[in-house]
XYZ file of C-alpha atoms in Angstrom:
344
model
C 0.327 0.159 -0.127
C 3.129 2.249 1.171
C 4.165 1.783 -2.866
C 1.284 2.531 -4.707
C 0.550 5.635 -2.179
C 4.277 5.966 -3.837
C 3.271 5.802 -6.694
C -0.121 8.447 -7.113
C 2.334 10.297 -4.975
C 5.484 10.607 -8.449
C 2.775 11.180 -10.666
C 0.775 13.984 -9.111
C 4.299 15.811 -9.218
C 4.850 15.172 -12.147
C 2.050 15.809 -14.026
C 1.676 19.751 -11.293
C 5.312 20.451 -12.391
C 4.438 19.559 -16.754
C 2.293 22.557 -15.477
C 4.203 25.168 -14.354
C 6.045 24.386 -17.134
C 6.250 27.519 -20.364
C 4.420 27.024 -23.567
C 8.369 26.639 -25.552
C 9.137 24.127 -22.556
C 5.879 22.358 -22.970
C 5.731 22.488 -27.144
C 10.101 20.988 -27.295
C 8.850 18.473 -24.956
C 5.542 17.157 -27.069
C 8.417 17.717 -30.552
C 10.816 15.694 -28.113
C 8.970 13.079 -28.362
C 7.634 13.421 -31.650
C 10.375 13.296 -33.464
C 11.368 9.603 -30.482
C 8.239 8.068 -32.430
C 8.930 8.651 -36.068
C 12.200 7.281 -35.473
C 10.693 4.301 -34.156
C 7.719 3.255 -36.643
C 10.896 3.886 -39.380
C 12.996 2.285 -37.738
C 9.346 -0.571 -37.877
C 8.901 0.968 -41.390
C 12.304 0.354 -42.896
C 12.622 -1.019 -46.360
C 16.149 -3.871 -47.641
C 16.600 -2.488 -51.188
C 19.806 -2.568 -53.621
C 20.780 -1.502 -56.380
C 21.169 -3.895 -59.478
C 23.598 -1.197 -62.048
C 26.973 0.452 -62.103
C 25.671 3.253 -63.946
C 23.884 6.387 -61.597
C 24.701 3.553 -59.158
C 26.255 6.451 -56.517
C 24.037 9.229 -57.061
C 20.943 6.459 -55.725
C 23.203 5.420 -53.232
C 23.909 9.961 -52.387
C 19.800 9.488 -52.383
C 19.465 6.962 -50.034
C 21.653 8.328 -47.905
C 19.215 10.898 -46.588
C 16.301 8.792 -47.017
C 17.295 6.368 -42.968
C 13.329 4.526 -44.600
C 15.687 2.607 -46.691
C 18.157 0.054 -45.756
C 21.002 -0.421 -48.295
C 22.299 -4.032 -48.896
C 24.454 -3.375 -51.997
C 24.778 -3.309 -55.852
C 24.830 -5.484 -58.651
C 26.945 -5.716 -61.754
C 28.345 -8.073 -63.495
C 31.378 -6.114 -64.216
C 31.700 -6.221 -60.695
C 32.323 -10.024 -61.238
C 35.734 -9.288 -62.604
C 38.206 -8.286 -60.504
C 37.021 -10.844 -57.227
C 39.673 -9.882 -55.169
C 38.977 -5.904 -55.794
C 37.277 -4.276 -52.664
C 35.285 -1.591 -52.931
C 33.330 0.074 -50.064
C 30.232 -1.322 -50.174
C 28.567 -4.523 -50.918
C 28.735 -6.816 -53.672
C 26.348 -9.765 -54.514
C 27.742 -11.962 -55.898
C 24.784 -12.981 -58.450
C 20.889 -11.818 -58.619
C 20.424 -14.251 -56.465
C 21.436 -12.615 -53.518
C 19.709 -9.647 -54.311
C 16.170 -11.533 -54.044
C 17.393 -13.265 -51.385
C 18.226 -10.695 -48.879
C 16.792 -7.517 -51.112
C 12.147 -6.422 -50.505
C 12.830 -3.764 -53.438
C 15.674 -3.440 -55.803
C 16.933 0.392 -57.289
C 17.885 -0.324 -61.338
C 20.265 2.349 -62.251
C 19.829 2.311 -65.752
C 17.207 2.948 -68.576
C 18.796 -0.660 -70.626
C 16.386 -3.767 -71.780
C 18.970 -5.621 -71.826
C 18.604 -6.335 -67.322
C 14.853 -6.985 -68.736
C 15.413 -10.183 -67.805
C 16.895 -8.939 -63.787
C 13.634 -6.931 -63.374
C 10.551 -9.528 -64.268
C 12.607 -12.655 -62.225
C 11.923 -9.333 -59.492
C 8.787 -8.746 -60.363
C 7.954 -12.645 -60.016
C 10.054 -13.178 -56.866
C 7.870 -10.536 -55.411
C 10.509 -7.306 -54.859
C 8.998 -3.706 -55.343
C 10.829 -2.190 -57.995
C 12.131 0.951 -59.089
C 13.017 1.446 -62.645
C 14.992 4.977 -63.189
C 13.502 5.013 -66.539
C 12.260 3.322 -69.712
C 13.127 4.662 -72.663
C 15.058 1.611 -74.195
C 12.211 -0.744 -73.396
C 9.450 -2.715 -76.433
C 6.392 -1.839 -76.079
C 6.021 -5.738 -75.814
C 8.119 -5.564 -72.493
C 5.707 -2.987 -70.586
C 3.047 -5.303 -71.569
C 4.788 -8.123 -70.306
C 5.769 -5.760 -66.769
C 2.515 -4.979 -66.628
C 1.218 -8.460 -66.786
C 3.705 -9.525 -64.313
C 3.158 -6.714 -61.541
C -0.789 -8.068 -60.943
C 0.391 -11.414 -60.895
C 2.694 -10.994 -58.137
C 0.818 -7.837 -56.612
C 4.261 -5.638 -56.607
C 4.746 -1.721 -56.911
C 6.847 -0.896 -60.215
C 7.535 2.094 -60.184
C 9.060 3.596 -63.183
C 12.136 7.737 -62.989
C 10.906 10.812 -64.770
C 13.040 13.898 -64.935
C 10.277 16.455 -63.977
C 6.855 14.925 -62.423
C 8.724 13.844 -59.184
C 10.088 17.508 -58.931
C 7.854 20.024 -55.808
C 6.751 22.709 -59.100
C 4.879 19.685 -61.756
C 3.101 18.535 -57.922
C 2.154 21.826 -57.316
C 0.911 22.147 -61.199
C -0.785 19.188 -60.388
C -3.400 20.469 -57.594
C -3.690 23.850 -58.357
C -4.184 23.221 -62.156
C -7.024 20.856 -62.189
C -9.148 21.832 -65.651
C -6.404 23.420 -68.206
C -7.889 24.025 -72.119
C -4.067 24.435 -73.536
C -1.233 23.693 -72.431
C 2.442 25.340 -74.530
C 6.118 23.417 -73.539
C 8.663 24.870 -74.756
C 12.202 23.446 -74.540
C 15.459 24.518 -75.979
C 18.826 22.104 -75.829
C 22.438 23.284 -77.631
C 23.361 20.788 -76.476
C 21.732 18.329 -76.923
C 19.912 16.726 -80.319
C 17.506 13.527 -79.997
C 15.041 16.372 -80.141
C 12.233 12.526 -80.197
C 13.894 11.997 -76.873
C 13.906 15.547 -75.325
C 9.967 15.336 -76.666
C 9.397 11.707 -75.163
C 9.861 12.583 -71.535
C 7.597 16.128 -71.696
C 5.078 13.776 -73.339
C 5.048 11.796 -70.841
C 4.757 14.126 -67.733
C 1.478 15.648 -69.967
C -0.122 12.469 -69.974
C 0.936 11.597 -66.505
C -0.810 15.350 -65.571
C -3.856 15.097 -67.593
C -3.959 11.264 -67.012
C -6.166 10.291 -70.538
C -5.370 9.424 -74.342
C -3.688 10.873 -76.846
C -7.087 11.587 -79.728
C -4.757 12.617 -82.566
C -1.679 13.625 -83.042
C -0.467 16.669 -86.098
C 3.997 17.371 -86.428
C 5.774 19.048 -88.123
C 9.851 19.145 -88.684
C 12.244 21.523 -89.993
C 15.561 21.052 -90.787
C 18.362 23.546 -91.857
C 20.390 21.703 -94.622
C 20.254 18.350 -92.552
C 18.918 15.308 -92.315
C 18.993 15.873 -89.182
C 16.651 18.054 -87.255
C 16.629 21.339 -86.189
C 13.192 22.133 -84.445
C 10.193 19.921 -83.227
C 6.444 20.957 -83.516
C 3.521 18.870 -82.032
C -0.151 19.432 -81.495
C -2.017 16.238 -79.048
C -5.412 15.987 -78.950
C -6.321 15.199 -75.977
C -10.039 13.110 -74.704
C -11.264 14.722 -72.699
C -11.029 18.391 -74.829
C -6.793 19.414 -73.660
C -4.912 20.273 -76.252
C -1.134 20.602 -75.758
C 1.621 22.945 -77.748
C 4.988 21.720 -77.755
C 8.619 23.134 -78.604
C 11.601 21.144 -78.749
C 14.552 22.324 -80.731
C 17.989 23.250 -80.275
C 17.970 26.311 -81.118
C 18.887 28.207 -77.913
C 21.474 29.421 -75.900
C 21.047 28.724 -72.988
C 18.781 25.823 -71.902
C 14.831 26.734 -71.701
C 11.232 25.028 -69.896
C 8.167 26.419 -69.735
C 4.848 25.760 -69.687
C 2.070 27.754 -69.629
C -1.463 26.690 -68.773
C -4.247 27.789 -69.412
C -6.746 27.500 -67.136
C -10.881 28.637 -66.670
C -9.728 31.864 -65.136
C -6.212 32.837 -65.154
C -2.235 31.359 -66.733
C 0.094 30.236 -65.282
C 3.342 29.789 -66.269
C 6.090 27.859 -64.876
C 9.787 27.514 -65.610
C 11.049 24.561 -64.840
C 14.704 24.980 -65.355
C 14.228 27.793 -62.014
C 11.804 26.925 -60.610
C 8.700 28.944 -60.039
C 5.163 29.706 -61.724
C 3.634 32.897 -61.716
C 0.255 33.579 -63.130
C 0.790 36.222 -65.834
C -2.970 37.293 -65.852
C -5.776 36.115 -63.204
C -8.975 37.769 -62.817
C -8.016 37.200 -59.546
C -5.441 40.294 -58.026
C -2.115 38.409 -55.967
C 0.933 38.484 -55.917
C 3.518 37.844 -59.065
C 4.634 34.997 -58.292
C 3.717 32.214 -56.253
C 5.456 29.776 -55.276
C 9.031 29.741 -55.114
C 11.374 26.543 -54.815
C 14.634 27.331 -55.123
C 15.157 27.211 -51.167
C 13.996 23.448 -51.633
C 17.575 21.478 -52.502
C 16.756 18.523 -53.190
C 17.456 15.250 -55.489
C 15.406 14.762 -58.295
C 16.416 10.856 -56.785
C 15.380 12.051 -53.889
C 12.430 12.893 -55.070
C 11.530 9.272 -57.039
C 13.367 7.213 -54.164
C 10.872 9.160 -52.065
C 8.335 8.555 -54.042
C 8.474 4.505 -54.353
C 9.462 4.151 -50.450
C 5.868 6.214 -49.811
C 3.718 3.589 -53.200
C 5.771 0.381 -51.648
C 4.469 1.415 -46.948
C 1.641 3.748 -47.552
C -0.459 2.903 -50.653
C 0.523 5.804 -52.306
C -0.593 6.063 -56.105
C 1.534 6.793 -58.329
C 3.123 9.046 -60.328
C 4.448 7.416 -62.846
C 3.364 4.112 -64.218
C 4.202 1.483 -66.423
C 0.627 2.393 -67.306
C 2.089 5.411 -68.699
C 4.744 4.823 -70.032
C 2.602 2.160 -72.086
C 0.429 5.108 -73.721
C 3.380 7.207 -74.418
C 4.760 4.173 -76.160
C 1.573 4.403 -78.350
C 1.765 8.537 -78.472
C 5.249 8.560 -79.802
C 4.320 5.821 -82.922
C 1.796 7.989 -84.011
C 4.356 11.398 -84.232
C 7.296 9.011 -85.965
C 4.272 8.158 -87.877
C 4.104 11.231 -88.994
C 7.448 12.720 -88.997
C 7.966 10.362 -91.529
C 5.344 12.709 -93.654
C 5.688 15.589 -93.014
C 9.426 15.677 -92.669
C 10.235 19.415 -94.028
C 13.789 20.557 -95.625
C 14.558 24.258 -96.551
């Protein structure tokens, strides 16, 4: 009975001391308890992940270092097994069997379909898979991955250089039903205009979440068989029109998006990370959003979304289905390019 009375006394004393704390001190205690609980939740939900492919592996390793929810297990690449006596500052898997036996998820850091057999094997063993890109994958290969993913019940996320950025998420949140979208990309250092156009079409399809109804293409070239400018008009099933201009004329790289909504016109600079209203029926500040202070790499944002998709069941930002629609649209664009190729 004496011990019980002492415990009650100590509990009442502790509660009185907490009541006498200043608001700042109470807030500090509350924050410390939240941090502790968050750390416990992260430890309980840590995901063991491995990387396949040596290309860009260092970039994803740095991103994993900033994500405590992941446990990095090692890298698998056949080129690392040539010299078995060489040592590395990371674990090297001796076979792909070690990957799906020791990991819960796998990151393919190279956009190449030579790893297609390994991707299918990872999905068959119920591993969650992140692909940095699928530009070099064929339509049949993407269809096969979709079927295997549905059978295994795993997550299959595809990377993208723009879709995972905060500026894209802002536009997708506040520009729900645009009437017209204009995209201008100018890159003098990249002569593969079709690759740039494909990336942009994939972003537009993920933004609209609908299919392409019709495509019109104009290609211009100056004294060469290599296109210098590519102009696309994409009519979507919901009535939205997308106009895309890709060229290599600009001195400095540019990537601007202008979205015509019902009540305003929003312009975004994806390189400068700014969003402005250039025309609106409501007065507001010129700059709506600026994320220059957010110094987060695209790999970090991609893997964070990958983790949220697996553990929290969030909606996929870029899925295999979106890449299949992109593949179909790009085939239509290539067919029109063969017809409308103009040399002047």
